[in-house]
Short mmCIF file of C-alpha atoms and ligand atoms in Angstrom, two decimals:
data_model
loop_
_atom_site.label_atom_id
_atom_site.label_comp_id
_atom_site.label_asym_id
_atom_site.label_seq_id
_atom_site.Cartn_x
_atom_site.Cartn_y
_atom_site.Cartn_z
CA UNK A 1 0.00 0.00 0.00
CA UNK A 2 1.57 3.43 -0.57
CA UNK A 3 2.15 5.53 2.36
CA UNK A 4 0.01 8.56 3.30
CA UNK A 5 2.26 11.41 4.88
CA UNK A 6 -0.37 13.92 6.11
CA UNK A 7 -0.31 16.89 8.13
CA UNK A 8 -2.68 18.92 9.91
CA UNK A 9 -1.78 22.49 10.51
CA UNK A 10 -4.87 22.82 13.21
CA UNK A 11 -5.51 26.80 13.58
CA UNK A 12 -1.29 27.76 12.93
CA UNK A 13 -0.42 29.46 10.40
CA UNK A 14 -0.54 32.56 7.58
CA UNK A 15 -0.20 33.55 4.04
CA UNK A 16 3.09 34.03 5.24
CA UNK A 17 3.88 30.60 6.59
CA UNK A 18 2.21 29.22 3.08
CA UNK A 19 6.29 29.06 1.88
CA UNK A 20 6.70 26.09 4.10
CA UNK A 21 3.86 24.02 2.21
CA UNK A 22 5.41 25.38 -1.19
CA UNK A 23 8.87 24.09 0.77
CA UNK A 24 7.17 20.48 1.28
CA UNK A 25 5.33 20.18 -2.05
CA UNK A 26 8.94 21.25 -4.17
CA UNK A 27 10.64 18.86 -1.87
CA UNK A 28 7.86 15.93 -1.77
CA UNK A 29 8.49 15.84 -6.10
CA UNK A 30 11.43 13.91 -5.21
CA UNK A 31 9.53 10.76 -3.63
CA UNK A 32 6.65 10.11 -5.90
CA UNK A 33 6.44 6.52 -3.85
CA UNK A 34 4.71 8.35 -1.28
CA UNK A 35 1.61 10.24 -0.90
CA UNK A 36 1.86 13.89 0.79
CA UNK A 37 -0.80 16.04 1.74
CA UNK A 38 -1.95 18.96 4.62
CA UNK A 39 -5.05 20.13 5.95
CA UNK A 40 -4.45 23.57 6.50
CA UNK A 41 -6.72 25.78 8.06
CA UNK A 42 -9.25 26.81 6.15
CA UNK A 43 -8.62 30.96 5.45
CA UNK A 44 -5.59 29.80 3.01
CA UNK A 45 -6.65 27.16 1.49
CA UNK A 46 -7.87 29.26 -1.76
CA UNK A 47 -4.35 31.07 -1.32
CA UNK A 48 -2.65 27.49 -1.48
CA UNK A 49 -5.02 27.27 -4.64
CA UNK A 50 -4.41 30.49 -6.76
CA UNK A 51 -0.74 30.36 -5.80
CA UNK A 52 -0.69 26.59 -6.95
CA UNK A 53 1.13 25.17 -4.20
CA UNK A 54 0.12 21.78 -5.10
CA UNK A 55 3.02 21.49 -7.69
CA UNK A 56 2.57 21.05 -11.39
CA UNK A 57 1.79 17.29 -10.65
CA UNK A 58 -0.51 17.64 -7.51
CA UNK A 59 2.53 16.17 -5.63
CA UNK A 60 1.00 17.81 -2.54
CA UNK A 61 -2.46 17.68 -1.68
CA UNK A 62 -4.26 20.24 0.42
CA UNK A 63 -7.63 19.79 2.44
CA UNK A 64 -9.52 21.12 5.08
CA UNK A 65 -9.34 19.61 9.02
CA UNK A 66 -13.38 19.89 8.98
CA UNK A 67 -16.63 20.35 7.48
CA UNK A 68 -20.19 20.92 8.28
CA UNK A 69 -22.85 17.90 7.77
CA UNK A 70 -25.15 19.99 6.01
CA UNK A 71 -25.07 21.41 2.49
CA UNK A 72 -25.57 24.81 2.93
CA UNK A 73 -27.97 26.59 5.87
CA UNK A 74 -28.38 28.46 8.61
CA UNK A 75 -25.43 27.20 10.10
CA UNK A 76 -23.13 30.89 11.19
CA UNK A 77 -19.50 30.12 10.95
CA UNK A 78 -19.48 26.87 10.04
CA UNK A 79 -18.23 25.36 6.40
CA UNK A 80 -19.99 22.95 3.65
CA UNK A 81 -17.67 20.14 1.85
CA UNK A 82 -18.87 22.16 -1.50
CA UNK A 83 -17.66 25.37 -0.04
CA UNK A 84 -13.77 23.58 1.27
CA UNK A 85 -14.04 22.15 -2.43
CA UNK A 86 -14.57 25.48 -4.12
CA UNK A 87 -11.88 26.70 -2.01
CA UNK A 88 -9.46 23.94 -3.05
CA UNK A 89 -9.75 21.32 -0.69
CA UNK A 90 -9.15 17.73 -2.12
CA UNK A 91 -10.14 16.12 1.22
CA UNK A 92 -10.75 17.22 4.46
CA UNK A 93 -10.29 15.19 8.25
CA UNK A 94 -13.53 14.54 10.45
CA UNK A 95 -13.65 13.36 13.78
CA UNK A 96 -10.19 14.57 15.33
CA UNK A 97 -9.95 14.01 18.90
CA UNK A 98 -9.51 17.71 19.45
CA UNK A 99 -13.21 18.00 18.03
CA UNK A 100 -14.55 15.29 19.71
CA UNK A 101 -13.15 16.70 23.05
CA UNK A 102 -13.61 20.41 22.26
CA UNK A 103 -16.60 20.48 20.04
CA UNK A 104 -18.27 17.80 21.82
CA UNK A 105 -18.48 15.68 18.47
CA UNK A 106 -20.37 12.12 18.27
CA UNK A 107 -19.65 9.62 16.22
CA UNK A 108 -22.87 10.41 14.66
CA UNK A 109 -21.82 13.60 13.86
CA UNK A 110 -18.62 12.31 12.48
CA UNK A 111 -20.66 9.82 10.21
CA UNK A 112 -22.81 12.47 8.93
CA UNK A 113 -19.69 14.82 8.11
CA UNK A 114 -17.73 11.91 6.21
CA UNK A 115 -21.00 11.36 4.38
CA UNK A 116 -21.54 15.04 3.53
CA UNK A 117 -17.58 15.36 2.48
CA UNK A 118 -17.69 11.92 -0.19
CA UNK A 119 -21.07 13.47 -1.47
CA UNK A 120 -19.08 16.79 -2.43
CA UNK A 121 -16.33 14.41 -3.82
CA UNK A 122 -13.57 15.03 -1.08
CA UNK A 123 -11.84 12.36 0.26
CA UNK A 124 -11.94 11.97 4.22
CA UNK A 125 -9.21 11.23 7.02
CA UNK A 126 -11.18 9.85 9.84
CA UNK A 127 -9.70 9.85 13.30
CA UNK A 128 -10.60 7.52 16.03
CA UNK A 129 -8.75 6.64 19.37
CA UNK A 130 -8.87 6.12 22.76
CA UNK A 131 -8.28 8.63 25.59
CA UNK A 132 -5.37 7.84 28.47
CA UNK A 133 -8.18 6.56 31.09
CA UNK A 134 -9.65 4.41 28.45
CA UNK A 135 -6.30 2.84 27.75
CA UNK A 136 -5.64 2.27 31.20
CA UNK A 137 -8.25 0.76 31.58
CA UNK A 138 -7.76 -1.61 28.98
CA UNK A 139 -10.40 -0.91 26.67
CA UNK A 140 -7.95 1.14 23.69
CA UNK A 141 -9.15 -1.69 21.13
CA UNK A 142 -12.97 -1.79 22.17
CA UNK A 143 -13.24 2.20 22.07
CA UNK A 144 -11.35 2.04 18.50
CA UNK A 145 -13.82 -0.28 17.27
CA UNK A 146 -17.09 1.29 18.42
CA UNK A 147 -15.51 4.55 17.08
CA UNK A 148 -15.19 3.13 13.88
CA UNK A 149 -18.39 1.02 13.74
CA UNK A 150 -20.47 3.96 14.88
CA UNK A 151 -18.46 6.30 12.69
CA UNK A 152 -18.01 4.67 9.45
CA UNK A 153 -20.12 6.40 6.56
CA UNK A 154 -22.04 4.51 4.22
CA UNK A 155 -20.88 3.01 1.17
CA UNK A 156 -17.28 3.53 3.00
CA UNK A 157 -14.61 2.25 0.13
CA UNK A 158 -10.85 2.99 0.09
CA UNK A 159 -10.98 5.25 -2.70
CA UNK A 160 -12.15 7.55 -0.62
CA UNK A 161 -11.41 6.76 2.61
CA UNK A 162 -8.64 6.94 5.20
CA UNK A 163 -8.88 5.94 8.62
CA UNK A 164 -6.09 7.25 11.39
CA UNK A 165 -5.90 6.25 14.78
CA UNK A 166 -4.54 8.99 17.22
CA UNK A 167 -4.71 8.01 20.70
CA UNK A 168 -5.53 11.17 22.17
CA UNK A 169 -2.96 11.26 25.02
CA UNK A 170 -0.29 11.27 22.78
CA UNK A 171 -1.05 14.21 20.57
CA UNK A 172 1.03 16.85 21.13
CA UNK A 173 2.53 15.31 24.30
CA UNK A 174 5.52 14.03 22.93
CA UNK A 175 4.52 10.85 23.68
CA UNK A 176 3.29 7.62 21.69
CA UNK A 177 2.56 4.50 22.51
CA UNK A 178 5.02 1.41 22.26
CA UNK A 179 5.48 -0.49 18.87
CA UNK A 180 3.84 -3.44 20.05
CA UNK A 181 0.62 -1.19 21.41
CA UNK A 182 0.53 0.86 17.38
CA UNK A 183 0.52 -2.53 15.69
CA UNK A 184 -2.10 -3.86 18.30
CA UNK A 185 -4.52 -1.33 17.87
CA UNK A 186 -3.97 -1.39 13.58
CA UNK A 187 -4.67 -4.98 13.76
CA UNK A 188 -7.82 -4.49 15.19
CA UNK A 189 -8.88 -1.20 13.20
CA UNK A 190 -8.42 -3.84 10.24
CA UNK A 191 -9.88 -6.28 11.28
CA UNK A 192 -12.90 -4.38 12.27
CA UNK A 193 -13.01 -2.31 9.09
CA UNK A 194 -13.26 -5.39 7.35
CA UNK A 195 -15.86 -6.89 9.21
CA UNK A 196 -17.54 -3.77 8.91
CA UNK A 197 -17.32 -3.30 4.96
CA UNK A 198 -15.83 -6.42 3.27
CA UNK A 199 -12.88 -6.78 1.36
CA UNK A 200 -12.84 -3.31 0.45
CA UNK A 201 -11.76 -2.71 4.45
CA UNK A 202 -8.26 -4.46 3.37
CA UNK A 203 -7.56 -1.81 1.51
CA UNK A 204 -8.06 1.51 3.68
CA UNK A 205 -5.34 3.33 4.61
CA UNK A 206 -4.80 3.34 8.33
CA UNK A 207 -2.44 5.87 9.90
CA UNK A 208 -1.05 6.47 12.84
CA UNK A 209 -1.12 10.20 14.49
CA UNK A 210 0.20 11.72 18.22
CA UNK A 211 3.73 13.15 18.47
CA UNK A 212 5.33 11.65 14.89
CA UNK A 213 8.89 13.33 14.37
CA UNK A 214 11.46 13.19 12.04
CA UNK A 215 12.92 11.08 15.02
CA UNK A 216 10.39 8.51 15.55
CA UNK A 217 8.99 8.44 11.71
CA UNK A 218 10.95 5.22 10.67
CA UNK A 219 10.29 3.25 13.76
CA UNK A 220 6.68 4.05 13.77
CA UNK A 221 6.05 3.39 9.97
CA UNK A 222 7.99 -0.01 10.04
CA UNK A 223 5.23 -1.10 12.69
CA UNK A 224 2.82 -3.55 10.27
CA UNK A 225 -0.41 -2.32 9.43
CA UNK A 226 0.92 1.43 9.93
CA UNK A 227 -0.01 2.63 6.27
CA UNK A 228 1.20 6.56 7.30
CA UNK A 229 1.12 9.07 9.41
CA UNK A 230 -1.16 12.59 10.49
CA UNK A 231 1.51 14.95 12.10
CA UNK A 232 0.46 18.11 13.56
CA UNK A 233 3.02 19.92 15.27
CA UNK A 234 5.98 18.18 12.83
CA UNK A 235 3.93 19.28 10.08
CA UNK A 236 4.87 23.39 10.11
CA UNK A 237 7.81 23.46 8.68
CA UNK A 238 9.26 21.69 5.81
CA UNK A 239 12.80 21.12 8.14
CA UNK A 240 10.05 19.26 10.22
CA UNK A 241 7.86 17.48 8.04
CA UNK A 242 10.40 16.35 5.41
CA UNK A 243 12.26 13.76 7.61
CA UNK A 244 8.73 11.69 7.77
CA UNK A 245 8.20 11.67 4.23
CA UNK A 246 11.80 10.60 3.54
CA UNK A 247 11.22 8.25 6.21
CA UNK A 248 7.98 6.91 4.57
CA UNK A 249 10.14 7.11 0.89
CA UNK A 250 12.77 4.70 2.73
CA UNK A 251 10.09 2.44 3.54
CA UNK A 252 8.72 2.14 0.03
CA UNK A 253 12.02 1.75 -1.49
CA UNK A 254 12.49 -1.64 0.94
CA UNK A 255 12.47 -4.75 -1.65
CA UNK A 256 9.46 -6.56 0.19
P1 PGA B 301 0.78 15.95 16.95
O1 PGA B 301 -0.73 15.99 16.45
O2 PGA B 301 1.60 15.37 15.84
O3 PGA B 301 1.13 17.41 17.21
O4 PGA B 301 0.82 15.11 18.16
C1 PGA B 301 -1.26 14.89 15.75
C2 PGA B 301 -2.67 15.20 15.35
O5 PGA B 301 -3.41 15.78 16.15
O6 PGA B 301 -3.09 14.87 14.22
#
């Protein structure tokens, strides 16, 4: 499966810092193996557009890090997937843990806003994952699979669709779990994905997300069933972000 580098920018960044994504794209050209994109916040995604930071091959890939369930309304300050699409979004992420937390998001919600986003023809980056009680408590893989189950839009197919787990205790924490605990929890997600939709589930990218680095970005996408990574804070500057798609590049150049 090729890899999926992506990074989300959360609510950082200006036209200004819109030279580090023209940094990434120019320097992403070089590994074609591996796929590179970065949900930026929304205000400069149709600068990222007209200044065609993408690259004259699409190398990099911008989206949006959410999107309203509805098509258009009476919805103040909120987003449709047609409006992120106009705006030159290719995809956009639903369901981050920040959301769920902040924004009090269901996985209802989450369903309806993958739903709403393949409708509009953007791809979607799903999040699930368990918080540190939940983990301690041993139930990481159970909370991972009712996130998806309950989660999962219809008609879910891997053209479409990535899925990330991000335990939520290790996003911006500088911590992650162990190697063992990643490839536990992407066993299940597969497992579960294809129990929930059928072969097709053997084919959805799963990533891993909380407190990837340049320094942990080989270990981390060695781990089977790790089919990329969502970076946030790594994903700012191209001196950051580069060492994980090189990292990812090395991967895909291993002879299997
Ligand atoms: P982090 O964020 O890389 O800063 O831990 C990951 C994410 O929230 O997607």
């Amino acid at each position: 499966m090729r890899k999926l580098i992506a990074g989300n920018w959360k609510m950082n960044g200006s036209l200004a810092s819109l030279g580090e994504a023209g940094a990434i794209a120019i320097a992403s050209a070089m590994h074609p193996d591996v796929d590179v994109a970065i949900a930026l916040p929304a205000t400069l995604l149709y600068a990222a557009k007209q200044q065609r930071l993408s690259g004259p091959r699409g190398t990099l890939a911008f989206g949006a890090q959410d999107v309203h369930h509805a098509a258009s309304g009476a919805h103040t300050g909120c987003l449709s997937a047609a409006m992120l699409r106009e705006a030159g979004a290719s995809f956009t992420i639903v369901g981050h843990s920040e959301r769920r937390a902040d924004q009090h998001e269901t996985n209802a919600d989450v369903r309806a806003k993958a739903m709403a986003a393949h409708l509009e023809g953007l791809s979607v980056i799903l999040c699930v994952g368990e918080t540190e009680a939940q983990r301690d408590a041993g139930t990481a893989a159970a909370v991972v699979e009712a996130q998806i189950v309950e989660s999962l839009p219809d008609k879910a197919d891997s053209s479409w669709l990535t899925l990330s787990y991000e335990p939520r205790w290790a996003i911006g924490t500088g911590r992650t779990p162990t190697m063992e605990e990643i490839a536990e929890i992407h066993a299940h997600a597969r497992a579960t994905l294809i129990k929930a939709i059928g072969d097709n589930g053997a084919s959805v990218r799963i990533l891993y997300g909380g407190s990837v680095t340049g320094e942990n970005a080989q270990s981390i996408l060695a781990v089977p069933g790790v089919d990329g990574a969502l970076v946030g804070g790594a994903s700012l500057t191209a001196a950051k972000f580069m060492p994980i798609v090189e990292a990812a590049a090395r991967g895909a150049d291993r002879p299997l």
